[in-house]
Coordinates of C-alpha atoms in Angstrom, one line a residue:
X1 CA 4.6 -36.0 5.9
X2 CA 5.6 -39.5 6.2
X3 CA 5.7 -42.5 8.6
X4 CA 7.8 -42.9 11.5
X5 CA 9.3 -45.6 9.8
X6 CA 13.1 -45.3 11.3
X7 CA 11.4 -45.5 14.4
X8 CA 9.2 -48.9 14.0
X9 CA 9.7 -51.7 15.8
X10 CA 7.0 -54.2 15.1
X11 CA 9.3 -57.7 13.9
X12 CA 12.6 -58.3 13.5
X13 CA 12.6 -58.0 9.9
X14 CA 10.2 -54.6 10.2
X15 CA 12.3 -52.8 12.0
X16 CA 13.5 -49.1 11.2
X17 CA 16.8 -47.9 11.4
X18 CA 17.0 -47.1 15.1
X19 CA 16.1 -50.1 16.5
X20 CA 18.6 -51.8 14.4
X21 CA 21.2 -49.6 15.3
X22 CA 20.3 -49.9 19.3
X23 CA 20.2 -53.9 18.7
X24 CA 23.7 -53.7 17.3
X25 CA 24.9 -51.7 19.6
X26 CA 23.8 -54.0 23.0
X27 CA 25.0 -57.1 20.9
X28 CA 28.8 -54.9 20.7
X29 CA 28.3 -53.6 24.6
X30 CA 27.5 -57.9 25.2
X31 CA 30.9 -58.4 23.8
X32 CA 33.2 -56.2 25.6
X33 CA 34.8 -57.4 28.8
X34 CA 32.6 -56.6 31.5
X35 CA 34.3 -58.8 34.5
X36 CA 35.2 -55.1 36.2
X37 CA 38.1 -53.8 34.1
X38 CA 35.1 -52.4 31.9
X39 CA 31.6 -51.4 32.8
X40 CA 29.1 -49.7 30.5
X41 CA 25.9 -48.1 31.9
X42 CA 23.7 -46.6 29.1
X43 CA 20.3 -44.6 29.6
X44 CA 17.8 -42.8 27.1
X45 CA 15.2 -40.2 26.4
X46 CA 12.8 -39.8 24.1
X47 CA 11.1 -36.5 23.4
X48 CA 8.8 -34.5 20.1
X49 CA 9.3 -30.9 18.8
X50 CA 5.9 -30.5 18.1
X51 CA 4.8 -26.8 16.7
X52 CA 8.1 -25.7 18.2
X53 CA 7.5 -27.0 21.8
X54 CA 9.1 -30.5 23.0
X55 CA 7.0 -33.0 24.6
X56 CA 8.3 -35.5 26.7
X57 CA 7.2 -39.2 25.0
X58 CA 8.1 -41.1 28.4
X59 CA 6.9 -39.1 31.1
X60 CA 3.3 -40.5 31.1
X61 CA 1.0 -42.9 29.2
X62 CA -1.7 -40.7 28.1
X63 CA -0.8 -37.8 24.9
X64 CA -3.4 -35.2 27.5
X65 CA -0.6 -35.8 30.2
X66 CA 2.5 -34.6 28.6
X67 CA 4.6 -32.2 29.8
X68 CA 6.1 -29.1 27.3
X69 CA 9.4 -28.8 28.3
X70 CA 12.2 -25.7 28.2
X71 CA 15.4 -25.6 26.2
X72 CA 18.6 -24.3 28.4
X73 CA 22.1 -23.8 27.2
X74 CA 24.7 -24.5 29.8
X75 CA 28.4 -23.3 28.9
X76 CA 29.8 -26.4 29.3
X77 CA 27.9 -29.0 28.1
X78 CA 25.8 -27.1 25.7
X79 CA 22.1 -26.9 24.9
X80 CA 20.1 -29.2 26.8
X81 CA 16.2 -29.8 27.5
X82 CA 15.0 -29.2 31.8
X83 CA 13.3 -31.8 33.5
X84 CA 13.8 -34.3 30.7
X85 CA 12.9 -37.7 31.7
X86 CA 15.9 -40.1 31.5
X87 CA 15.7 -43.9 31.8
X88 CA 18.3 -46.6 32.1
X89 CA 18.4 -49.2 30.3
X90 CA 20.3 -52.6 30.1
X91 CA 19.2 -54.6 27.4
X92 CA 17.3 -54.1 24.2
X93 CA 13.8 -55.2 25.3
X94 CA 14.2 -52.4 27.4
X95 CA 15.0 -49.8 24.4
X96 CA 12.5 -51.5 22.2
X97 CA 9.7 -50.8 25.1
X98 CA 10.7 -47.4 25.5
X99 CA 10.1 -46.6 22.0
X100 CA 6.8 -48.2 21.9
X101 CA 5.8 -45.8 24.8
X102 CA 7.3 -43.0 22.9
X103 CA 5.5 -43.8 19.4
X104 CA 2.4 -44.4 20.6
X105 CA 2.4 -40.8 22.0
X106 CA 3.9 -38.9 19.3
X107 CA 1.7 -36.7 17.3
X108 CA 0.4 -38.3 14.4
X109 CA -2.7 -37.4 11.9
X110 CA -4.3 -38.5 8.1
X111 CA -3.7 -35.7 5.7
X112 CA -4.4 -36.8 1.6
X113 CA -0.9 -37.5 1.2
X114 CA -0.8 -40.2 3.8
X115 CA -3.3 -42.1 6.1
X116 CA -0.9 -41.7 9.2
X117 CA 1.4 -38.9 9.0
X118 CA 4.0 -37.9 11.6
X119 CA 3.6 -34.5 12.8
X120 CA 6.7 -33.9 14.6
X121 CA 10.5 -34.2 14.6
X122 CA 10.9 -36.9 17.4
X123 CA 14.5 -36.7 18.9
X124 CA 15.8 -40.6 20.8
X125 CA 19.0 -40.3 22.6
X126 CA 21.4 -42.6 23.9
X127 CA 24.0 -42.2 26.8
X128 CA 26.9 -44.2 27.1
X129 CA 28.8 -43.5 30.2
X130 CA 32.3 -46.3 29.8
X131 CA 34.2 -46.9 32.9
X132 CA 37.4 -48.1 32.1
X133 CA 40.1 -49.1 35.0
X134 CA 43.5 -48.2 34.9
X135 CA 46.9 -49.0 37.1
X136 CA 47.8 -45.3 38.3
X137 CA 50.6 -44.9 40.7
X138 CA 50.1 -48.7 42.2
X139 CA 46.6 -47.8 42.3
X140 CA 43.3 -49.0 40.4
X141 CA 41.9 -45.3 39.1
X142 CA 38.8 -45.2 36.6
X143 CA 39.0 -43.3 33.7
X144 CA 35.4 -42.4 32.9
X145 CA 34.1 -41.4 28.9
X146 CA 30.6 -40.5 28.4
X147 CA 29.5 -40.7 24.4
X148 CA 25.9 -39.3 23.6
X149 CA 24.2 -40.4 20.4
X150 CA 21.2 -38.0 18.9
X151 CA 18.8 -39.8 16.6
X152 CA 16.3 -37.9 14.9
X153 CA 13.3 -38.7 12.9
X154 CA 12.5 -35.8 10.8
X155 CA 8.9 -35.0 9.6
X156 CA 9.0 -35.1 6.0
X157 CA 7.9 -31.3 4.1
X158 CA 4.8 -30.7 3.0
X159 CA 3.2 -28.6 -0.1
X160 CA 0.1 -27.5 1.0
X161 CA -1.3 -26.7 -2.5
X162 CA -1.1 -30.4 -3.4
X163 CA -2.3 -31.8 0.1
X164 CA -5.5 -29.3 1.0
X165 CA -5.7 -29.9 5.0
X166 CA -7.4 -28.7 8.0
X167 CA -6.3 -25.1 9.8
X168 CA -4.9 -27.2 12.5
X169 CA -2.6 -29.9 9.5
X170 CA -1.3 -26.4 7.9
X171 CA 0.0 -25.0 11.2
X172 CA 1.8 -28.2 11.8
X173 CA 3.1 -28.6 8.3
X174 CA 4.0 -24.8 8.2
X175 CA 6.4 -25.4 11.3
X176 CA 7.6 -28.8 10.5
X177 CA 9.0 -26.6 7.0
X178 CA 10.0 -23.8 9.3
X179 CA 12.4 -25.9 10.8
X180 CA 13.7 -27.9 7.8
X181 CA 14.4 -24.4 6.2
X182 CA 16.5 -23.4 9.2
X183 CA 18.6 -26.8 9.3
X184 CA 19.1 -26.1 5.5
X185 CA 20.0 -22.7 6.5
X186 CA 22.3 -24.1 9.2
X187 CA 24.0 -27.0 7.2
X188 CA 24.9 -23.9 4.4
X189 CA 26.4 -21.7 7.0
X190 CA 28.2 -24.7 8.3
X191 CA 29.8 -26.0 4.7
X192 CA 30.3 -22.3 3.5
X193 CA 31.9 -21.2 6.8
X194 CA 32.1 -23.4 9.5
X195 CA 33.7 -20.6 12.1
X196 CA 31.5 -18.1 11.3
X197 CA 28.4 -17.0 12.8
X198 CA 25.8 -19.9 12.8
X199 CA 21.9 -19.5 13.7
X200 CA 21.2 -22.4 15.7
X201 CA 18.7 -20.4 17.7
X202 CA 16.1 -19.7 15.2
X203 CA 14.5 -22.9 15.3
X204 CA 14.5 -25.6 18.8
X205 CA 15.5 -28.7 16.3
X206 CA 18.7 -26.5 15.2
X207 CA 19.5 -25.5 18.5
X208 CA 19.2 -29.0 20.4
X209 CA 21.0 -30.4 17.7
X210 CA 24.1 -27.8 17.6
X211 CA 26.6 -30.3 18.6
X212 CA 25.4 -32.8 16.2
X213 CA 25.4 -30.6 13.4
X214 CA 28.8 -28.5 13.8
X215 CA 30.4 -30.0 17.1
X216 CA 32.5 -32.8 18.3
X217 CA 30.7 -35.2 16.9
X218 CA 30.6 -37.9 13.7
X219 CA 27.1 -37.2 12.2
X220 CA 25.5 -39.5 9.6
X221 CA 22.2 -38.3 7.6
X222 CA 19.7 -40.5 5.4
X223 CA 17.8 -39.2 3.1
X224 CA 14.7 -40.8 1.3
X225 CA 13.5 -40.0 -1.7
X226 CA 10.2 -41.0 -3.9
X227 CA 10.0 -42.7 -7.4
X228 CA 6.9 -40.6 -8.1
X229 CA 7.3 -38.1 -11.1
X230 CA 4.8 -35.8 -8.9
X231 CA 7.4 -35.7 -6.5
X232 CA 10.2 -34.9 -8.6
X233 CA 11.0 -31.1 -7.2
X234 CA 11.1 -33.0 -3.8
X235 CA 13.4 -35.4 -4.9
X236 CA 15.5 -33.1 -6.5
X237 CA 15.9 -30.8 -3.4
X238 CA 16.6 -33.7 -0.8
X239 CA 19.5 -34.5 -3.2
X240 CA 20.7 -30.8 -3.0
X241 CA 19.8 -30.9 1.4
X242 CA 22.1 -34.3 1.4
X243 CA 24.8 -33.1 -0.6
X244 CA 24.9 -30.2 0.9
X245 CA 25.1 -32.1 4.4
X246 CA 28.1 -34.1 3.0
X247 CA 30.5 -31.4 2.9
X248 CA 30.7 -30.1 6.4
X249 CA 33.8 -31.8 8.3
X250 CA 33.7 -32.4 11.9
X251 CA 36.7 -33.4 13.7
X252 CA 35.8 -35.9 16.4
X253 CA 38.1 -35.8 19.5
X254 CA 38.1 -38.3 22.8
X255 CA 36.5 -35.9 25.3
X256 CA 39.4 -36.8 28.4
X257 CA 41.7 -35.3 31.0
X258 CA 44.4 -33.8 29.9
X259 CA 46.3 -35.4 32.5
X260 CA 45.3 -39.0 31.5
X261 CA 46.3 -38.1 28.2
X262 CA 49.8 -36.7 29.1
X263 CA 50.4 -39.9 31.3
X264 CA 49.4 -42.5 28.6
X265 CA 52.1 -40.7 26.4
X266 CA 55.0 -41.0 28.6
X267 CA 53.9 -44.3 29.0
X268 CA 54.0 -45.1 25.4
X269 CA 58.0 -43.1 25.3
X270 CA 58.8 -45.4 28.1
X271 CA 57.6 -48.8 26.1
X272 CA 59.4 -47.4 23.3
X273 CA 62.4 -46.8 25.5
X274 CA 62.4 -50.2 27.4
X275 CA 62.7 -51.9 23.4
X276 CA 66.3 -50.3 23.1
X277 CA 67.4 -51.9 26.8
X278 CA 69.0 -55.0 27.5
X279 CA 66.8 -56.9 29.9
X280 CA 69.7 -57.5 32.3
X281 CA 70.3 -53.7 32.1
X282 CA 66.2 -53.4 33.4
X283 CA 66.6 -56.1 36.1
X284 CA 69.3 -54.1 37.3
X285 CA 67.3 -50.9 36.9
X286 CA 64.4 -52.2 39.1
X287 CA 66.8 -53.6 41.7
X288 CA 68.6 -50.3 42.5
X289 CA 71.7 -50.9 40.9
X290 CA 73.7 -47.9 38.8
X291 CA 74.5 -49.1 35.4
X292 CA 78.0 -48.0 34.1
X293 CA 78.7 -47.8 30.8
X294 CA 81.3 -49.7 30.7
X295 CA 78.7 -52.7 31.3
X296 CA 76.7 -51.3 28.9
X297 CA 76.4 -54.3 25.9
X298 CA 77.7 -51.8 22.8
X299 CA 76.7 -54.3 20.7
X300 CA 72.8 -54.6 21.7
X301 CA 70.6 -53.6 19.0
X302 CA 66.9 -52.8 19.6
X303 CA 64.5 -54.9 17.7
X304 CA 63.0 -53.6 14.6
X305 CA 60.0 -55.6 14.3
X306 CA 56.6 -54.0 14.9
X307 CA 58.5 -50.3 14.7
X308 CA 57.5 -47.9 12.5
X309 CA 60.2 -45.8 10.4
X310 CA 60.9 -43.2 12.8
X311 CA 61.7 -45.9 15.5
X312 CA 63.6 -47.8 13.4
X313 CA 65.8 -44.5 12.5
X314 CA 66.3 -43.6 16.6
X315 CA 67.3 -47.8 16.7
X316 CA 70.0 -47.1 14.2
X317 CA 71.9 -44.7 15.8
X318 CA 71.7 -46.0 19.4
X319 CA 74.4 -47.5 20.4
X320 CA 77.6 -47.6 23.3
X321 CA 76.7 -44.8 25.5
X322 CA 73.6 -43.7 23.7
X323 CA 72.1 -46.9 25.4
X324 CA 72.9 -45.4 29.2
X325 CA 71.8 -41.8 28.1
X326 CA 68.5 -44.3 26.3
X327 CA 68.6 -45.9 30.0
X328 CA 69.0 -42.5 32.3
X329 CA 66.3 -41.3 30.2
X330 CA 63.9 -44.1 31.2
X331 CA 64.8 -43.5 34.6
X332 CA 64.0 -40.2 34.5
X333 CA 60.8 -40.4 32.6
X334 CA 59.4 -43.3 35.1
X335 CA 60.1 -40.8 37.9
X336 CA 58.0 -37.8 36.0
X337 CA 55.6 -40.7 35.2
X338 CA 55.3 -41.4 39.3
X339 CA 55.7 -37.6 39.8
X340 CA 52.6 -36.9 37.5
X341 CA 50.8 -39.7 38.9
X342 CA 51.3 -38.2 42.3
X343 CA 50.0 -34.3 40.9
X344 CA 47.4 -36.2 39.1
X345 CA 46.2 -37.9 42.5
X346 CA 46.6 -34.5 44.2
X347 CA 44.6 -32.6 41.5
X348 CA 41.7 -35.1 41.2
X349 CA 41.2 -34.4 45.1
X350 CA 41.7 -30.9 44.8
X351 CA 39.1 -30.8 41.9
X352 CA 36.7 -33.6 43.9
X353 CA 36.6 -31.0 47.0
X354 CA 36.2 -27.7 44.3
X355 CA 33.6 -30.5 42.5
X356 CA 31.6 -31.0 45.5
X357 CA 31.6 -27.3 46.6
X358 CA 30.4 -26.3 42.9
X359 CA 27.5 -29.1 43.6
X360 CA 26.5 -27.7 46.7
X361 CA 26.6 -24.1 44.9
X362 CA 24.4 -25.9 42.1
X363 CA 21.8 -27.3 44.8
X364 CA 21.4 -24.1 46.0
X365 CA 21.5 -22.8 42.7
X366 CA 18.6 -25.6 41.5
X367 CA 16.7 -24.6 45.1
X368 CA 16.4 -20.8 43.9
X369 CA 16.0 -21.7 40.5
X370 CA 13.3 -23.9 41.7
X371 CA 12.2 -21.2 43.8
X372 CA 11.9 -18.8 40.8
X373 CA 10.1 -21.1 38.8
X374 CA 7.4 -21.3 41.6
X375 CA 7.3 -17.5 41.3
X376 CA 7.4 -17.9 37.5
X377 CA 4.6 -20.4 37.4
X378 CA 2.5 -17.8 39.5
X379 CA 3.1 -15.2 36.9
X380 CA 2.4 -17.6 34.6
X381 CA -0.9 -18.7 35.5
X382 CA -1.4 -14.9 35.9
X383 CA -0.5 -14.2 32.2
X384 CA -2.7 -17.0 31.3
X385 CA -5.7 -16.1 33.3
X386 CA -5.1 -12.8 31.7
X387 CA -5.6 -14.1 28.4
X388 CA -8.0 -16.2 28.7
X389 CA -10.0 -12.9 29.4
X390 CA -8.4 -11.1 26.7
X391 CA -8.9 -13.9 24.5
X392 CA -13.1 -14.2 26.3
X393 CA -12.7 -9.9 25.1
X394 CA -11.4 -10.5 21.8
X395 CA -13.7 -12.8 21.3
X396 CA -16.9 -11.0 22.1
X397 CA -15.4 -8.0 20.2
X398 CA -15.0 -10.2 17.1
X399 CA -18.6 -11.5 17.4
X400 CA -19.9 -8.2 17.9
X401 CA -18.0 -7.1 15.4
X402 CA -19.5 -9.5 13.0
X403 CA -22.9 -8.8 14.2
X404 CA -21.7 -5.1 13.2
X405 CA -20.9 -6.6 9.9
X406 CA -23.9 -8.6 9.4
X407 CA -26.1 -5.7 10.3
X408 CA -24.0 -3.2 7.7
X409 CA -24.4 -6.1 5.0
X410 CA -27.7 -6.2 6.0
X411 CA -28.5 -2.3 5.8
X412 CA -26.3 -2.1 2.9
X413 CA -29.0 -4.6 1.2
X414 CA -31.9 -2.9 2.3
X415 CA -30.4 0.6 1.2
X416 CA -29.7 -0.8 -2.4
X417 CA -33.0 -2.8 -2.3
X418 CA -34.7 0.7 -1.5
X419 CA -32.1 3.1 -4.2
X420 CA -33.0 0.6 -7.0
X421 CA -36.7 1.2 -6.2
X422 CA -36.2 5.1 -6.0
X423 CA -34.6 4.3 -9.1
X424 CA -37.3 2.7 -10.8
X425 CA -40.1 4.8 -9.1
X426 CA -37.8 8.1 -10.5
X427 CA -37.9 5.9 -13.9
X428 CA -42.0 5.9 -13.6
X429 CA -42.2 9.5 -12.6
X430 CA -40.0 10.8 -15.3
X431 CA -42.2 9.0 -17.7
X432 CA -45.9 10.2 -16.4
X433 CA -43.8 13.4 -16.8
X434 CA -43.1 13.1 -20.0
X435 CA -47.0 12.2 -20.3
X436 CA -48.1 14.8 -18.3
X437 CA -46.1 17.1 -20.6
X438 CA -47.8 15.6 -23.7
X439 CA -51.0 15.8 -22.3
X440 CA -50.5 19.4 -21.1
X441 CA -49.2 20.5 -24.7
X442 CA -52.2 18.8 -26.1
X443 CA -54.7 20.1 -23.9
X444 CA -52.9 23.8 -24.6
X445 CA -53.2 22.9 -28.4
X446 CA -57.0 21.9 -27.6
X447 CA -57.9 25.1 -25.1
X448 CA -55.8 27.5 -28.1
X449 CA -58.5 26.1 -30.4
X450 CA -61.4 26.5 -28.2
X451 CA -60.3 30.0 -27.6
X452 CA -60.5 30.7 -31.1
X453 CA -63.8 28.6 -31.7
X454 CA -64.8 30.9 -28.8
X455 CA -64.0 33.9 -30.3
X456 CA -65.5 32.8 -33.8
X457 CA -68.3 32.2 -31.3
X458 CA -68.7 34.9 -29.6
X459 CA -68.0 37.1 -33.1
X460 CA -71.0 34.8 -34.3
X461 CA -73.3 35.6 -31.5
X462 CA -72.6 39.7 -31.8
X463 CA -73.5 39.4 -35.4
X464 CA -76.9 36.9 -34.5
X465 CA -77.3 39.4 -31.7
X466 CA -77.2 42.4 -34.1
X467 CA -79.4 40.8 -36.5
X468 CA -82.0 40.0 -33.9
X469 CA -81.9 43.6 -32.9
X470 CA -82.0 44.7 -36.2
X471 CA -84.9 42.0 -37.2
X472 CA -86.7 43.4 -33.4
X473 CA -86.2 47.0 -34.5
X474 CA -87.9 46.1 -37.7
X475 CA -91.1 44.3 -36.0
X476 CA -91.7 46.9 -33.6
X477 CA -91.5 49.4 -36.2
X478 CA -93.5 47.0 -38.7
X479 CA -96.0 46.0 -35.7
X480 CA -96.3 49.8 -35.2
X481 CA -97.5 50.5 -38.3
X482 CA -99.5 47.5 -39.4
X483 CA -100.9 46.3 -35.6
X484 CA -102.2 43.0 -35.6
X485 CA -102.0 42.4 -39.6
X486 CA -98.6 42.6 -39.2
X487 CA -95.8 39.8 -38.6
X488 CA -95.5 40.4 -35.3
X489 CA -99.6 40.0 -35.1
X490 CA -99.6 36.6 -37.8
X491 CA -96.5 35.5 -35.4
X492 CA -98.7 35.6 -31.8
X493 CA -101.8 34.2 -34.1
X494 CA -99.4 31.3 -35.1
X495 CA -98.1 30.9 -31.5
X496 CA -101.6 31.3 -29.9
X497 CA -102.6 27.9 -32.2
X498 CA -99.4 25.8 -31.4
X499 CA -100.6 26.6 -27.4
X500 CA -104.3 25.3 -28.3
X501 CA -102.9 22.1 -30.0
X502 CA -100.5 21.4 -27.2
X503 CA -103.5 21.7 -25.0
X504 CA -105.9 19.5 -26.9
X505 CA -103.4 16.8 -27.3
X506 CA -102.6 16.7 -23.4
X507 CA -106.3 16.6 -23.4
X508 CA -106.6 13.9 -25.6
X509 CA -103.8 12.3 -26.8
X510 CA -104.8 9.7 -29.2

């Protein structure tokens, strides 16, 4: 992306390209001759192809206020832009004014690379319309040539991997390459195979310059190029763009009636004619009188100097009655000169009444078109009313869908948060399992033991239970045959004491 720089025109000795070229230009037009034989009238336009669309630079004052214009192809004249706005000009204050206007409009923004980067392909053209007037038949007749001159300021590339911009720098730079890439497409086509098919149409800077690129037209290109090793790929593929440029050949022809072009070369044969006649013998001509060839001078030579080898050749072998047949000739050819001029006068009638019928069928043609572009604007507005809803729709559906989103993210967290503490709760149950397990196994080990301490118990207590029924069998039987002098009378006596000392110590317990 770099400045507009062909375009400048601060100071003289800051000026860009254009402006030079349009100041040399008025300082040639300054020098023709003007007095009425020639007159020049020359008129201009300046428009953008910004993201595709073409702005009009000199329509209004204010960037808000321009107007995105339409590309039309007409079969005649060739691609063109509607409604473009076209100024006359007559000097080159007037040019230099215009492109003011235009540069301060044209789209222009800071990016890393540069602190005021053109953003658009801006397109300035120039229309020279030369009126030239020429003796036809007795009669003054203008002879009209109308030269257009395209010239473009191109928006340099851009790599967006070494520039990082905004959303809205990469869409620009992404169509300013778009279009680069189809003129290099359409400068291949044209040097590989300039009659073969060409596509102009896939970009607008392609297609408004088709006559430019592969037309009847002279077309110069610059090229600029950085020093900077960063840049060196750059550099490397303008050289291949340029030379690539340099090879296609266009053939510039005069664009003129064919007519005018048929009289100016009998006109030339007659000059060339009137060089191998006596001027006696072309007095005699203009006066009426037959020339014999008896009086024909067999010893008149044409002159030689200022012919070119062919001429010389035909002088050679002219002479005696080669002269009269040279002279009848000349007659003849100044009567299909005047004969022609007289067709020529009737056909440029004959086309000025077909001209004006074809411009009344083009006003009617423009009041339709007009019409249908009313029509058109109404659908238009329609369409766009339409989507500015859809947009409005799409719009809510995309923030609802990113509530959606935020609200899955969110659940998605909470459902994690909630599984890792399953998880870890799982991880705490499996181990007051494991626990529990231990604890059960011990308290089985432990309740085995009891058991069997229980049964040793209970085996103990039969046995103690057996004895005391053995040792009761054997004091009732002793008691029942001793009485009281027995162990079962000593064992009362003894228990009968142990009551009267309890008794006698509650009584009197110190």
């Amino acid at each position: 992306g770099g400045q507009s720089r062909p375009l400048r025109c601060e100071t003289r000795f800051e000026d860009g390209v254009i402006p030079r070229f349009c100041m040399e230009l008025f300082s040639r037009i300054d020098g023709l001759d003007t007095s009425g034989s020639c007159l020049v009238e020359t008129e201009l336009s300046y428009f953008e192809i910004y993201n595709e669309k073409i702005r009009d630079l000199l329509h209004t004052s204010t960037v808000e206020d321009c107007r995105i214009l339409k590309v039309r192809e007409h079969p005649v004249w060739g691609p063109y832009v509607v409604d473009l706005t076209v100024i006359p000009v007559r000097c080159y204050d007037d040019v230099a004014s215009c492109i003011s206007k235009g540069n301060a409009l044209r789209a222009t923004a800071a990016t890393e690379m540069n602190e005021k980067s053109s953003r658009s392909h801006a397109v300035f053209t120039l229309t020279l319309k030369q009126t030239v007037m020429e003796l036809i038949g007795g009669v003054n007749q203008p002879r009209l040539r109308v030269s257009k001159v395209n010239l473009v300021d191109l928006a340099g590339s851009e790599r967006a991997s070494q520039a990082p911009v905004a959303a809205d720098r990469f869409r620009e730079g992404s169509n300013i390459n778009r279009s680069l890439l189809t003129l290099g497409k359409v400068i291949i086509q044209l040097a590989e195979s300039p009659r073969g098919f060409v596509s102009y149409r896939e970009s607008v800077l392609t297609w408004l310059l088709k006559d430019s690129l592969g037309g009847n037209s002279r077309t110069a290109m610059i090229a600029t190029i950085s020093p900077s090793v960063n840049c060196l790929d750059e550099t490397l593929s303008t050289l291949r763009y340029a030379h690539q440029a340099s090879s296609i050949v266009n053939q510039a022809k005069i664009n003129e009636d064919p007519n005018d072009k048929l009289i100016r070369s009998l006109r030339a044969e007659i000059e060339l004619l009137k060089q191998f006649v006596p001027p006696d013998r072309l007095k005699m001509l203009a006066s009426g009188v037959e020339v014999c060839p008896s009086k024909v001078d067999r010893g008149t030579s044409p002159p030689r100097g200022g012919l070119d080898t062919r001429t010389r050749a035909v002088s050679t072998d002219l002479r005696g009655e080669d002269v009269v047949r040279a002279v009848s000739g000349l007659d003849r050819a100044e009567r299909r000169v005047k004969e022609c001029e007289v067709e020529l006068a009737k056909e440029r009638s004959r086309w000025r009444s077909v001209f004006e019928e074809r411009l009344e069928r083009t006003e009617d043609y423009e009041a339709k078109i007009r019409e249908l572009e009313g029509e058109l604007l109404k659908e238009r507005r329609k369409v766009e009313l339409e989507m500015i809803r859809m947009r409005a729709k799409l719009e809510e559906d995309r923030r609802i869908k990113d509530k959606i989103a935020e609200s899955k993210q969110f659940l998605l967290q909470e459902l994690k948060e909630r599984c890792d503490g399953l998880q870890k709760q799982m991880g705490e149950y499996q181990g007051i399992k494991e626990h529990d397990e231990q604890r059960i196994d011990k308290l089985i080990e432990e309740n085995q033991e009891l058991m069997h301490d229980v049964e040793l118990a209970s085996k103990m207590r039969v046995a103690e239970l057996n004895e005391h029924d053995s040792f009761m069998e054997y004091i009732q039987s002793d008691s029942a045959t001793s009485g009281d002098s027995g162990i079962l009378g000593k064992l009362r006596l003894a228990i009968t004491n142990i009551n009267d000392k309890i008794e006698t110590m509650k009584h009197h317990p110190t």
